[in-house]
CSV table of C-alpha atoms in Angstrom, one decimal:
chain,number,residue,atom,x,y,z
C,1,MET,CA,23.6,-28.0,-9.0
C,2,ARG,CA,20.3,-29.4,-7.3
C,3,ASP,CA,20.7,-26.7,-4.1
C,4,ASN,CA,21.3,-23.9,-6.5
C,5,SER,CA,17.9,-25.1,-9.0
C,6,ASP,CA,16.2,-25.1,-5.7
C,7,MET,CA,17.1,-21.8,-4.2
C,8,SER,CA,16.8,-20.3,-7.4
C,9,ALA,CA,12.8,-21.8,-7.3
C,10,ALA,CA,12.4,-21.0,-3.8
C,11,LEU,CA,13.4,-17.8,-4.6
C,12,HIS,CA,11.2,-17.2,-7.7
C,13,LYS,CA,8.6,-18.8,-5.8
C,14,ARG,CA,9.0,-16.1,-3.3
C,15,THR,CA,8.6,-13.5,-5.9
C,16,LEU,CA,5.8,-14.2,-6.8
C,17,ALA,CA,4.2,-14.8,-3.1
C,18,ILE,CA,5.2,-10.7,-2.5
C,19,ALA,CA,3.9,-9.3,-6.3
C,20,LEU,CA,0.8,-11.2,-7.0
C,21,PRO,CA,-0.7,-10.3,-3.7
C,22,MET,CA,0.5,-6.7,-4.5
C,23,ILE,CA,-0.3,-6.7,-7.7
C,24,VAL,CA,-4.7,-7.7,-6.5
C,25,SER,CA,-4.1,-4.3,-4.0
C,26,ASN,CA,-2.8,-2.1,-6.7
C,27,LEU,CA,-5.9,-3.2,-9.3
C,28,SER,CA,-8.3,-1.9,-5.8
C,29,VAL,CA,-7.6,0.9,-6.1
C,30,PRO,CA,-9.0,2.8,-9.4
C,31,MET,CA,-12.7,0.5,-8.2
C,32,VAL,CA,-12.9,2.5,-6.1
C,33,GLY,CA,-12.7,5.8,-7.7
C,34,MET,CA,-15.1,4.4,-10.4
C,35,VAL,CA,-17.1,3.3,-7.7
C,36,ASP,CA,-16.9,7.0,-5.8
C,37,THR,CA,-17.5,8.7,-9.6
C,38,ALA,CA,-20.1,6.2,-10.8
C,39,VAL,CA,-22.1,7.5,-7.4
C,40,ALA,CA,-22.1,11.2,-7.8
C,41,GLY,CA,-22.5,10.8,-11.5
C,42,HIS,CA,-26.2,9.6,-10.2
C,43,LEU,CA,-26.6,12.3,-8.2
C,44,PRO,CA,-28.8,15.2,-9.8
C,45,ASP,CA,-26.4,17.9,-10.7
C,46,VAL,CA,-23.1,17.6,-12.4
C,47,ALA,CA,-21.5,20.2,-9.6
C,48,TYR,CA,-21.4,16.7,-7.6
C,49,LEU,CA,-19.5,14.9,-10.1
C,50,ALA,CA,-16.8,17.5,-10.3
C,51,ALA,CA,-16.6,17.7,-6.6
C,52,VAL,CA,-16.0,14.7,-6.7
C,53,ALA,CA,-13.8,14.8,-9.4
C,54,ALA,CA,-11.6,17.7,-8.3
C,55,GLY,CA,-11.5,16.5,-4.6
C,56,THR,CA,-10.8,13.0,-5.4
C,57,THR,CA,-7.8,14.9,-7.5
C,58,ILE,CA,-6.4,16.7,-4.6
C,59,PHE,CA,-6.5,14.3,-1.4
C,60,ASN,CA,-4.1,11.7,-4.4
C,61,PHE,CA,-2.0,14.3,-5.2
C,62,LEU,CA,-2.0,15.3,-1.3
C,63,PHE,CA,-1.3,11.6,-0.4
C,64,LEU,CA,1.0,10.7,-2.3
C,65,GLY,CA,3.4,13.0,-1.7
C,66,LEU,CA,4.0,11.1,2.0
C,67,ASN,CA,3.3,7.8,0.3
C,68,PHE,CA,7.1,7.7,1.5
C,69,LEU,CA,6.0,6.7,4.6
C,70,ARG,CA,5.1,3.2,3.1
C,71,MET,CA,8.7,3.1,0.9
C,72,GLY,CA,11.0,3.8,4.0
C,73,THR,CA,9.8,1.9,6.2
C,74,THR,CA,9.8,-1.0,3.7
C,75,GLY,CA,13.1,-0.9,3.1
C,76,LEU,CA,14.6,-0.2,6.6
C,77,THR,CA,11.9,-3.1,8.3
C,78,ALA,CA,13.4,-5.2,5.0
C,79,GLN,CA,17.3,-4.7,5.7
C,80,ALA,CA,16.5,-5.4,9.6
C,81,HIS,CA,14.4,-8.2,9.1
C,82,GLY,CA,17.3,-9.5,7.2
C,83,ARG,CA,19.8,-8.9,10.1
C,84,GLY,CA,17.4,-11.1,12.2
C,85,ASN,CA,17.3,-8.2,14.1
C,86,PHE,CA,13.5,-8.1,15.0
C,87,SER,CA,13.5,-5.4,17.4
C,88,ALA,CA,15.1,-2.6,15.4
C,89,ALA,CA,11.6,-3.8,13.0
C,90,ARG,CA,9.6,-3.2,16.1
C,91,SER,CA,11.2,-0.2,16.5
C,92,VAL,CA,10.9,1.0,12.9
C,93,LEU,CA,7.5,0.4,12.9
C,94,ALA,CA,7.1,2.2,15.8
C,95,GLN,CA,9.1,5.4,14.9
C,96,ALA,CA,6.8,5.6,11.1
C,97,LEU,CA,3.3,5.1,13.5
C,98,LEU,CA,4.9,8.4,15.4
C,99,LEU,CA,6.1,10.3,12.8
C,100,ALA,CA,2.4,9.4,9.8
C,101,LEU,CA,0.8,10.6,13.4
C,102,GLY,CA,3.3,13.6,12.9
C,103,LEU,CA,2.3,14.7,10.0
C,104,ALA,CA,-1.7,13.9,10.0
C,105,THR,CA,-1.1,16.7,12.7
C,106,VAL,CA,-0.2,18.9,10.9
C,107,LEU,CA,-2.4,18.8,8.0
C,108,LEU,CA,-5.4,19.2,10.1
C,109,ILE,CA,-3.8,21.8,11.7
C,110,LEU,CA,-3.3,23.3,8.2
C,111,GLN,CA,-6.6,22.1,6.9
C,112,TRP,CA,-8.3,26.1,5.9
C,113,PRO,CA,-5.4,27.2,3.6
C,114,LEU,CA,-4.6,24.1,2.4
C,115,ARG,CA,-8.6,23.9,1.5
C,116,GLU,CA,-8.8,26.6,0.2
C,117,LEU,CA,-5.1,27.1,-1.7
C,118,ALA,CA,-7.0,23.9,-3.3
C,119,VAL,CA,-9.8,25.1,-4.8
C,120,VAL,CA,-8.2,28.1,-6.1
C,121,LEU,CA,-5.7,25.7,-7.9
C,122,MET,CA,-8.5,23.4,-9.8
C,123,ALA,CA,-11.3,26.3,-10.0
C,124,PRO,CA,-14.0,24.2,-10.0
C,125,GLY,CA,-16.5,27.0,-10.3
C,126,GLU,CA,-18.7,29.0,-7.8
C,127,GLN,CA,-21.7,25.5,-7.0
C,128,ALA,CA,-19.5,22.7,-7.1
C,129,ALA,CA,-16.0,24.7,-5.4
C,130,GLY,CA,-18.9,24.6,-2.5
C,131,TYR,CA,-19.5,20.9,-2.2
C,132,VAL,CA,-15.3,20.8,-2.8
C,133,ARG,CA,-15.0,22.3,0.3
C,134,ASN,CA,-17.3,20.1,1.8
C,135,TYR,CA,-15.5,17.2,0.5
C,136,PHE,CA,-12.3,18.5,2.0
C,137,THR,CA,-13.9,18.9,5.0
C,138,VAL,CA,-15.1,15.9,5.9
C,139,ARG,CA,-12.2,14.4,3.7
C,140,ILE,CA,-8.9,15.3,5.7
C,141,TRP,CA,-10.0,14.3,8.8
C,142,SER,CA,-9.4,10.3,6.8
C,143,ALA,CA,-5.2,11.5,7.3
C,144,PRO,CA,-4.2,10.1,10.5
C,145,MET,CA,-5.7,6.9,9.0
C,146,VAL,CA,-3.8,7.5,6.0
C,147,LEU,CA,-0.7,7.9,6.7
C,148,ALA,CA,-0.9,5.3,9.1
C,149,ASN,CA,-1.7,2.0,6.9
C,150,TYR,CA,1.2,3.7,4.8
C,151,ALA,CA,3.7,2.7,7.8
C,152,LEU,CA,1.8,-0.2,8.0
C,153,ILE,CA,1.4,-1.7,4.3
C,154,GLY,CA,5.3,-0.4,4.6
C,155,TRP,CA,6.6,-2.6,7.8
C,156,PHE,CA,4.2,-5.8,6.4
C,157,LEU,CA,6.0,-5.6,2.9
C,158,GLY,CA,10.1,-5.7,5.2
C,159,MET,CA,8.1,-8.1,7.4
C,160,GLN,CA,8.3,-10.0,3.9
C,161,THR,CA,4.1,-10.8,3.9
C,162,ALA,CA,2.3,-9.0,1.2
C,163,LYS,CA,-0.9,-11.1,2.5
C,164,ALA,CA,-1.4,-8.2,5.0
C,165,PRO,CA,-1.5,-5.2,2.3
C,166,LEU,CA,-3.7,-7.4,0.3
C,167,ALA,CA,-6.4,-7.8,3.2
C,168,MET,CA,-6.1,-4.6,4.4
C,169,MET,CA,-6.5,-2.6,0.7
C,170,LEU,CA,-9.4,-4.9,0.3
C,171,THR,CA,-11.1,-3.9,3.5
C,172,ILE,CA,-10.4,0.0,3.5
C,173,ASN,CA,-11.9,-1.1,-0.7
C,174,LEU,CA,-15.1,-2.8,0.3
C,175,VAL,CA,-15.9,-1.2,3.2
C,176,ASN,CA,-15.7,2.2,0.8
C,177,THR,CA,-17.7,1.1,-1.9
C,178,GLY,CA,-20.6,0.1,0.8
C,179,LEU,CA,-20.7,2.8,2.4
C,180,ASP,CA,-20.7,4.7,-1.0
C,181,VAL,CA,-23.9,3.6,-1.7
C,182,ALA,CA,-25.0,2.9,1.9
C,183,PHE,CA,-24.7,7.1,2.7
C,184,VAL,CA,-25.1,8.9,-0.4
C,185,TYR,CA,-28.5,6.1,-1.4
C,186,GLY,CA,-29.6,5.0,1.8
C,187,LEU,CA,-28.8,8.0,4.1
C,188,GLY,CA,-29.8,11.0,1.2
C,189,MET,CA,-25.9,12.3,1.4
C,190,ARG,CA,-24.0,14.1,-1.4
C,191,VAL,CA,-20.6,14.1,-1.6
C,192,GLU,CA,-20.3,14.1,2.2
C,193,GLY,CA,-21.5,11.5,2.3
C,194,ILE,CA,-19.1,10.3,-0.6
C,195,ALA,CA,-15.8,11.9,1.7
C,196,LEU,CA,-17.1,9.7,4.6
C,197,ALA,CA,-17.3,6.5,3.1
C,198,SER,CA,-13.5,7.0,1.8
C,199,ALA,CA,-12.7,8.2,5.6
C,200,CYS,CA,-14.9,4.7,7.4
C,201,GLY,CA,-12.6,2.5,4.5
C,202,GLU,CA,-9.3,3.7,5.7
C,203,THR,CA,-10.7,3.1,9.6
C,204,ALA,CA,-11.6,0.2,8.8
C,205,GLY,CA,-8.2,-0.7,6.8
C,206,LEU,CA,-6.3,0.8,9.9
C,207,VAL,CA,-8.3,-1.8,12.5
C,208,ALA,CA,-7.3,-5.1,10.3
C,209,GLY,CA,-3.7,-3.8,10.4
C,210,SER,CA,-3.0,-3.1,13.6
C,211,TRP,CA,-5.0,-6.7,14.5
C,212,LEU,CA,-2.8,-8.2,11.6
C,213,ALA,CA,0.4,-6.1,12.8
C,214,TYR,CA,-0.3,-7.6,16.6
C,215,ARG,CA,-0.2,-12.0,14.4
C,216,VAL,CA,3.0,-10.7,13.1
C,217,LEU,CA,4.5,-9.3,16.7
C,218,ARG,CA,3.8,-12.3,18.2
C,219,ALA,CA,5.4,-14.9,14.9
C,220,TYR,CA,8.5,-12.6,15.2
C,221,PRO,CA,8.8,-11.9,19.7
C,222,ALA,CA,11.5,-9.6,20.5
C,223,ALA,CA,11.9,-6.6,22.9
C,224,TRP,CA,10.6,-3.3,22.2
C,225,GLU,CA,13.3,-0.8,22.9
C,226,ALA,CA,12.0,2.6,24.3
C,227,ARG,CA,15.7,3.9,23.7
C,228,ARG,CA,15.8,3.4,20.1
C,229,LEU,CA,12.7,5.9,19.9
C,230,ARG,CA,15.2,8.0,21.8
C,231,ASP,CA,17.7,7.2,19.8
C,232,LEU,CA,18.3,10.8,17.6
C,233,ARG,CA,20.2,8.6,14.8
C,234,SER,CA,18.0,6.5,14.4
C,235,TRP,CA,15.6,8.8,13.7
C,236,LEU,CA,17.7,11.0,11.4
C,237,GLU,CA,18.1,7.4,9.6
C,238,LEU,CA,14.5,7.2,9.2
C,239,ILE,CA,14.0,11.3,8.1
C,240,THR,CA,17.0,10.8,5.8
C,241,VAL,CA,15.5,8.6,3.6
C,242,ASN,CA,12.0,9.4,3.6
C,243,GLY,CA,12.9,12.7,2.7
C,244,ASN,CA,15.4,12.3,-0.2
C,245,ILE,CA,12.1,9.9,-1.4
C,246,LEU,CA,10.1,13.0,-1.4
C,247,ILE,CA,12.4,14.5,-3.0
C,248,ARG,CA,11.7,11.8,-5.6
C,249,THR,CA,8.2,12.1,-5.5
C,250,LEU,CA,7.6,15.1,-6.2
C,251,CYS,CA,10.1,15.2,-8.7
C,252,LEU,CA,7.8,12.1,-10.2
C,253,MET,CA,4.3,14.7,-9.9
C,254,VAL,CA,6.7,17.4,-11.7
C,255,SER,CA,7.2,15.6,-14.4
C,256,PHE,CA,3.3,14.4,-15.0
C,257,ALA,CA,2.0,18.1,-14.6
C,258,LEU,CA,4.7,19.9,-17.0
C,259,PHE,CA,3.5,16.2,-19.4
C,260,THR,CA,0.0,17.9,-18.9
C,261,ALA,CA,0.1,21.3,-19.0
C,262,LEU,CA,2.2,21.2,-22.4
C,263,GLY,CA,-0.1,18.3,-23.9
C,264,ALA,CA,-2.7,21.1,-23.9
C,265,ARG,CA,-0.8,23.4,-25.1
C,266,LEU,CA,-1.6,21.1,-28.5
C,267,GLY,CA,-5.4,21.3,-28.1
C,268,ALA,CA,-8.3,19.9,-26.1
C,269,VAL,CA,-7.8,16.5,-28.8
C,270,VAL,CA,-4.3,16.1,-27.8
C,271,LEU,CA,-5.2,16.6,-24.4
C,272,ALA,CA,-8.0,14.0,-23.9
C,273,ALA,CA,-5.6,11.9,-26.0
C,274,ASN,CA,-2.6,12.4,-23.7
C,275,ALA,CA,-4.9,11.2,-20.9
C,276,LEU,CA,-6.0,7.9,-22.1
C,277,LEU,CA,-3.1,6.9,-23.5
C,278,LEU,CA,-1.2,7.7,-19.6
C,279,ASN,CA,-4.8,5.6,-18.6
C,280,LEU,CA,-3.0,2.6,-20.4
C,281,GLN,CA,0.8,3.7,-19.0
C,282,ASN,CA,-1.1,3.7,-15.5
C,283,MET,CA,-2.4,-0.2,-16.2
C,284,LEU,CA,1.2,-0.9,-16.7
C,285,SER,CA,2.2,0.6,-13.6
C,286,TYR,CA,0.2,-2.0,-11.2
C,287,GLY,CA,1.5,-5.0,-13.4
C,288,LEU,CA,5.5,-3.6,-12.7
C,289,ASP,CA,4.8,-2.2,-9.3
C,290,GLY,CA,4.1,-5.8,-7.4
C,291,PHE,CA,7.2,-6.7,-8.7
C,292,ALA,CA,9.0,-3.7,-7.4
C,293,HIS,CA,7.0,-4.0,-4.3
C,294,ALA,CA,9.2,-7.8,-4.2
C,295,ALA,CA,11.8,-6.1,-4.7
C,296,GLU,CA,11.8,-4.1,-1.7
C,297,ALA,CA,11.5,-6.5,0.7
C,298,ILE,CA,13.4,-9.4,-0.9
C,299,ALA,CA,16.6,-7.3,-2.0
C,300,GLY,CA,15.7,-5.4,1.1
C,301,ARG,CA,15.9,-8.8,3.3
C,302,ALA,CA,19.4,-9.9,1.6
C,303,TRP,CA,21.7,-6.4,1.8
C,304,GLY,CA,20.1,-6.2,5.6
C,305,GLN,CA,22.2,-9.4,5.9
C,306,ARG,CA,25.1,-8.3,3.2
C,307,ALA,CA,24.2,-11.3,1.6
C,308,LEU,CA,25.3,-9.9,-1.8
C,309,VAL,CA,25.4,-12.9,-3.7
C,310,SER,CA,21.8,-13.3,-2.2
C,311,PHE,CA,21.0,-9.6,-3.1
C,312,ARG,CA,22.5,-10.8,-7.1
C,313,ALA,CA,19.8,-13.0,-7.6
C,314,ALA,CA,16.7,-11.4,-5.8
C,315,VAL,CA,17.5,-8.4,-8.7
C,316,ASN,CA,17.7,-11.1,-11.4
C,317,THR,CA,14.6,-12.6,-10.3
C,318,VAL,CA,12.6,-9.7,-10.5
C,319,LEU,CA,13.7,-8.4,-12.7
C,320,ILE,CA,13.1,-12.2,-14.9
C,321,TRP,CA,9.9,-11.3,-13.8
C,322,SER,CA,9.2,-7.6,-14.8
C,323,LEU,CA,10.6,-8.1,-18.4
C,324,GLY,CA,7.8,-10.8,-18.7
C,325,ILE,CA,5.4,-8.3,-18.0
C,326,ALA,CA,6.5,-5.2,-20.4
C,327,GLY,CA,7.0,-7.8,-22.6
C,328,GLY,CA,3.4,-9.1,-22.3
C,329,PHE,CA,2.1,-5.3,-21.9
C,330,THR,CA,3.9,-4.5,-25.1
C,331,LEU,CA,1.9,-7.2,-27.3
C,332,LEU,CA,-0.9,-6.4,-25.7
C,333,TYR,CA,-0.9,-2.4,-26.2
C,334,TRP,CA,0.8,-3.8,-30.0
C,335,LEU,CA,-2.5,-6.2,-30.8
C,336,ALA,CA,-5.5,-4.5,-28.8
C,337,GLY,CA,-4.2,-1.0,-28.0
C,338,ARG,CA,-6.5,0.7,-30.6
C,339,GLY,CA,-9.8,-1.8,-28.6
C,340,LEU,CA,-8.7,-0.8,-25.3
C,341,ILE,CA,-9.4,3.5,-26.5
C,342,ASN,CA,-12.3,2.4,-27.6
C,343,LEU,CA,-12.9,1.2,-24.5
C,344,LEU,CA,-12.1,4.5,-23.2
C,345,THR,CA,-13.9,6.8,-25.7
C,346,ASP,CA,-16.2,7.1,-28.4
C,347,LEU,CA,-15.2,10.2,-29.7
C,348,PRO,CA,-14.0,10.1,-32.9
C,349,ASP,CA,-11.4,13.0,-33.5
C,350,VAL,CA,-10.3,11.8,-29.0
C,351,ARG,CA,-9.9,7.9,-30.5
C,352,ALA,CA,-8.1,9.1,-34.0
C,353,ALA,CA,-5.3,10.9,-31.8
C,354,ALA,CA,-5.5,8.5,-29.4
C,355,TYR,CA,-4.0,5.6,-32.4
C,356,ALA,CA,-1.8,8.3,-34.0
C,357,PHE,CA,0.2,8.1,-30.6
C,358,LEU,CA,-0.5,5.0,-29.9
C,359,PRO,CA,2.8,3.5,-30.9
C,360,TRP,CA,4.5,5.5,-27.7
C,361,MET,CA,3.1,3.5,-25.9
C,362,VAL,CA,3.6,0.0,-27.9
C,363,LEU,CA,7.1,0.5,-26.3
C,364,SER,CA,6.7,2.7,-23.2
C,365,PRO,CA,6.5,-1.0,-21.1
C,366,LEU,CA,10.4,-1.8,-21.7
C,367,VAL,CA,11.6,1.0,-21.5
C,368,SER,CA,9.5,2.0,-18.0
C,369,VAL,CA,10.5,-2.0,-16.7
C,370,TRP,CA,14.2,-0.9,-15.5
C,371,SER,CA,13.5,2.2,-13.7
C,372,PHE,CA,10.1,0.1,-11.7
C,373,VAL,CA,12.6,-2.6,-10.7
C,374,TYR,CA,15.1,-0.4,-9.5
C,375,ASP,CA,12.7,1.4,-7.6
C,376,GLY,CA,12.7,-1.2,-5.6
C,377,VAL,CA,16.0,-2.6,-5.3
C,378,PHE,CA,17.5,1.0,-4.4
C,379,ILE,CA,14.4,1.5,-1.3
C,380,GLY,CA,14.4,-1.4,-0.3
C,381,ALA,CA,18.8,-1.6,-0.5
C,382,THR,CA,18.2,2.1,1.1
C,383,TRP,CA,20.0,4.1,-1.6
C,384,ALA,CA,17.4,6.7,-1.2
C,385,ARG,CA,20.0,9.5,-1.8
C,386,GLU,CA,21.1,7.5,-5.2
C,387,MET,CA,17.3,7.5,-5.9
C,388,ARG,CA,17.1,10.7,-5.6
C,389,ASN,CA,19.6,12.3,-7.5
C,390,ALA,CA,18.8,9.8,-10.7
C,391,MET,CA,15.6,11.0,-10.5
C,392,LEU,CA,16.5,15.3,-10.3
C,393,ILE,CA,18.9,14.3,-13.7
C,394,ALA,CA,16.4,12.4,-15.1
C,395,THR,CA,13.5,14.8,-14.4
C,396,PHE,CA,15.3,18.7,-14.8
C,397,GLY,CA,18.6,17.1,-16.8
C,398,VAL,CA,16.3,15.1,-19.1
C,399,PHE,CA,12.5,16.3,-19.3
C,400,VAL,CA,12.3,19.5,-18.7
C,401,PRO,CA,14.3,20.3,-21.8
C,402,LEU,CA,13.8,17.9,-24.1
C,403,SER,CA,10.1,17.8,-23.3
C,404,ILE,CA,10.1,22.3,-24.5
C,405,TRP,CA,12.3,21.5,-27.4
C,406,LEU,CA,11.0,18.8,-28.8
C,407,ILE,CA,7.1,19.3,-28.9
C,408,ASN,CA,8.2,23.4,-31.2
C,409,LEU,CA,10.3,20.7,-32.8
C,410,TRP,CA,7.0,17.4,-33.8
C,411,GLY,CA,4.2,18.8,-31.3
C,412,ASN,CA,2.5,15.4,-28.9
C,413,HIS,CA,5.4,13.2,-30.5
C,414,GLY,CA,8.3,15.0,-29.8
C,415,LEU,CA,6.1,15.6,-26.1
C,416,TRP,CA,6.2,11.7,-26.0
C,417,LEU,CA,9.8,10.9,-26.9
C,418,ALA,CA,11.2,13.4,-24.4
C,419,PHE,CA,8.7,11.4,-21.9
C,420,LEU,CA,10.1,8.2,-22.7
C,421,ALA,CA,13.6,9.6,-22.7
C,422,PHE,CA,12.8,10.9,-18.9
C,423,LEU,CA,11.5,6.7,-18.8
C,424,GLY,CA,14.7,5.7,-20.0
C,425,ALA,CA,17.4,8.1,-17.7
C,426,ARG,CA,15.8,7.0,-14.8
C,427,GLY,CA,16.8,3.5,-15.6
C,428,VAL,CA,19.9,3.7,-16.6
C,429,ALA,CA,21.2,6.4,-14.4
C,430,MET,CA,20.2,3.8,-11.7
C,431,ALA,CA,21.5,0.9,-13.6
C,432,GLY,CA,24.5,2.5,-13.7
C,433,TRP,CA,24.5,3.0,-9.5
C,434,TYR,CA,23.7,-0.7,-9.6
C,435,ARG,CA,26.4,-1.8,-10.8
C,436,TRP,CA,28.6,0.5,-9.2
C,437,ARG,CA,27.3,-0.5,-5.7
C,438,VAL,CA,27.8,-4.4,-6.4
C,439,GLN,CA,31.0,-4.7,-8.2
C,440,ARG,CA,32.7,-2.7,-6.2
C,441,PRO,CA,36.0,-4.3,-4.3
C,442,ALA,CA,35.6,-7.0,-2.4
C,443,SER,CA,36.8,-4.5,0.9
C,444,ALA,CA,34.5,-2.0,-0.2
C,445,SER,CA,31.0,-4.4,-0.6
C,446,PRO,CA,29.3,-5.5,1.5
C,447,ALA,CA,30.7,-9.1,1.6
C,448,GLY,CA,33.9,-8.5,1.9
C,449,SER,CA,35.0,-9.1,5.4
C,450,SER,CA,34.7,-11.3,7.3
C,451,THR,CA,32.5,-9.3,10.1
C,452,ALA,CA,29.6,-9.0,7.2
C,453,ARG,CA,30.2,-12.8,6.5
C,454,GLU,CA,29.3,-13.7,10.9
C,455,ASN,CA,26.5,-10.9,9.9
C,456,PHE,CA,25.1,-13.2,7.1
C,457,LYS,CA,25.6,-16.3,9.1
C,458,ALA,CA,23.4,-15.0,11.8
C,459,GLY,CA,21.0,-13.0,9.4
C,460,ASN,CA,20.3,-16.4,7.8
C,461,LYS,CA,20.0,-18.7,11.5
C,462,ALA,CA,17.5,-15.7,12.6
C,463,GLY,CA,15.6,-14.7,9.4
C,464,GLY,CA,15.2,-18.8,8.2
C-alpha cells in the first residue's frame, strides 16, 4: 500500500515539475506582445501601432500553423525515452531540426508572395501597409530560429525536462524586451527595430537551447545513428504525425476565424465583447496547457514503455490537476469576471455586452478541460490520426453547422453555445478513442504480450 502511495506521490511530483515551468513559460509570451504594443504605441504615428499589430498577427498565424514541429517531436521523443532508446531520441531531434530548417527555407524563398498576400488580407491602410512590409521583411528572417526552437522545446519535453524550455522562453522574451527599448528609443528605429528585436530574441533562445541540449545529450549518452536519417520509414513516421497535427491545428484556426467572422456580423460592440471574452479563454489555456504538456511527456514515456497501468495513472493524474485548475477558473470567472472585463475596457456598451455573455465563459473551463488533457495524451502517444479526426468532426460536423444555425436563432448566445459544443465535441470524441485504445483485449493492448512486458522491464531499467 505504501509503495502505491509513494508511486502516486512521485507521479504528482513529476506532473507538477513539468506543468509549472510550462505555465510560467506560457505566461511570459503575452508579456512580450504587450511590450511590443507599448513601444509601438509611443511612436509618433498611429500607423506604427497598426503595423506592429498587423505584423504580429501575421506571424502568430504563420508560426502557429507550424507548431506541429513541437508537438510531434514531443510524442516521438517521449516514447523513445520510455523505451530507453536514447539513440532514437537523438535521431528524432536531428530529424526535427532538419525538418525545421527545410520549412524555414521554404518560407524564406516564398517571403515576397507571403508578405503581399498577408498585406492584402489584413488591409491595414496605405501608410500602415508600408510599415507592415518593413516589419515582415525583417521578422521573416527569424523563421529558422523560431522553428528550430519549436523542435528543441518539443524534444526537451519528450526528454522529461521542462526547465530547459522555460529557460529558452525567458531568454527569448527578456532579450526581445530589452532590444525593443534599445533599438526604438536608443537607436531611433521604428517597426524594423521591433521586428529585429524579435528575431534577436529567437536567436538568443536558440543559442541557449543548443547549450541546454548539449547538456541533456551528455546526461543520456548514446550513439548518433546516421542510418536513421537515411531511413525513409522513420521520416514517414515523423511527417505523418506532424501532418495530422497540422490538419488539426488548421481546423482550430478555422474555428476561431469563423467565430470572429460571425460575431462581426452582429456589430462592432458584440465583436469587441467576444474578443474580450476570448482573452479570458486564452488565460485559461495558459493553465491547462501546462498540464497538457505534462501529459505529452509523462503519458508518452509510459506508452513508449508499453506500460499500460503507468499510462493510465499518468492520464488520471494529469486529469485530476487539470480539473482542479478548470474549477478554479470557473470560480474566478463567476466571482470576478466582471472585474476582469472592467480591467480590459472602460467602454460602457462593450462592458454591458461582455457581462451578458460572461456566463458562457463561466462554463467554458469545465467544458474545455477535456480537450486540453486528451490533446496532451494523444500527442504523447502519437495518436495524431485520431486527434485529427476528432478535430475534423468537432469543426465541420459540429461547430460550422451549429454556429451558422444557432446565430440566426439566438444571436451571439447561439454562437457561444456552438463554440462550447465544439469544445465539448473534441473532448467527447477523444475520450471515446482513449477508452477504446486502453480497454481493448490484452492481446491488442500495448502491455498485453510477453514481448511488451519484456520491453516494459527494459524501459524501466534504461529510462530510470
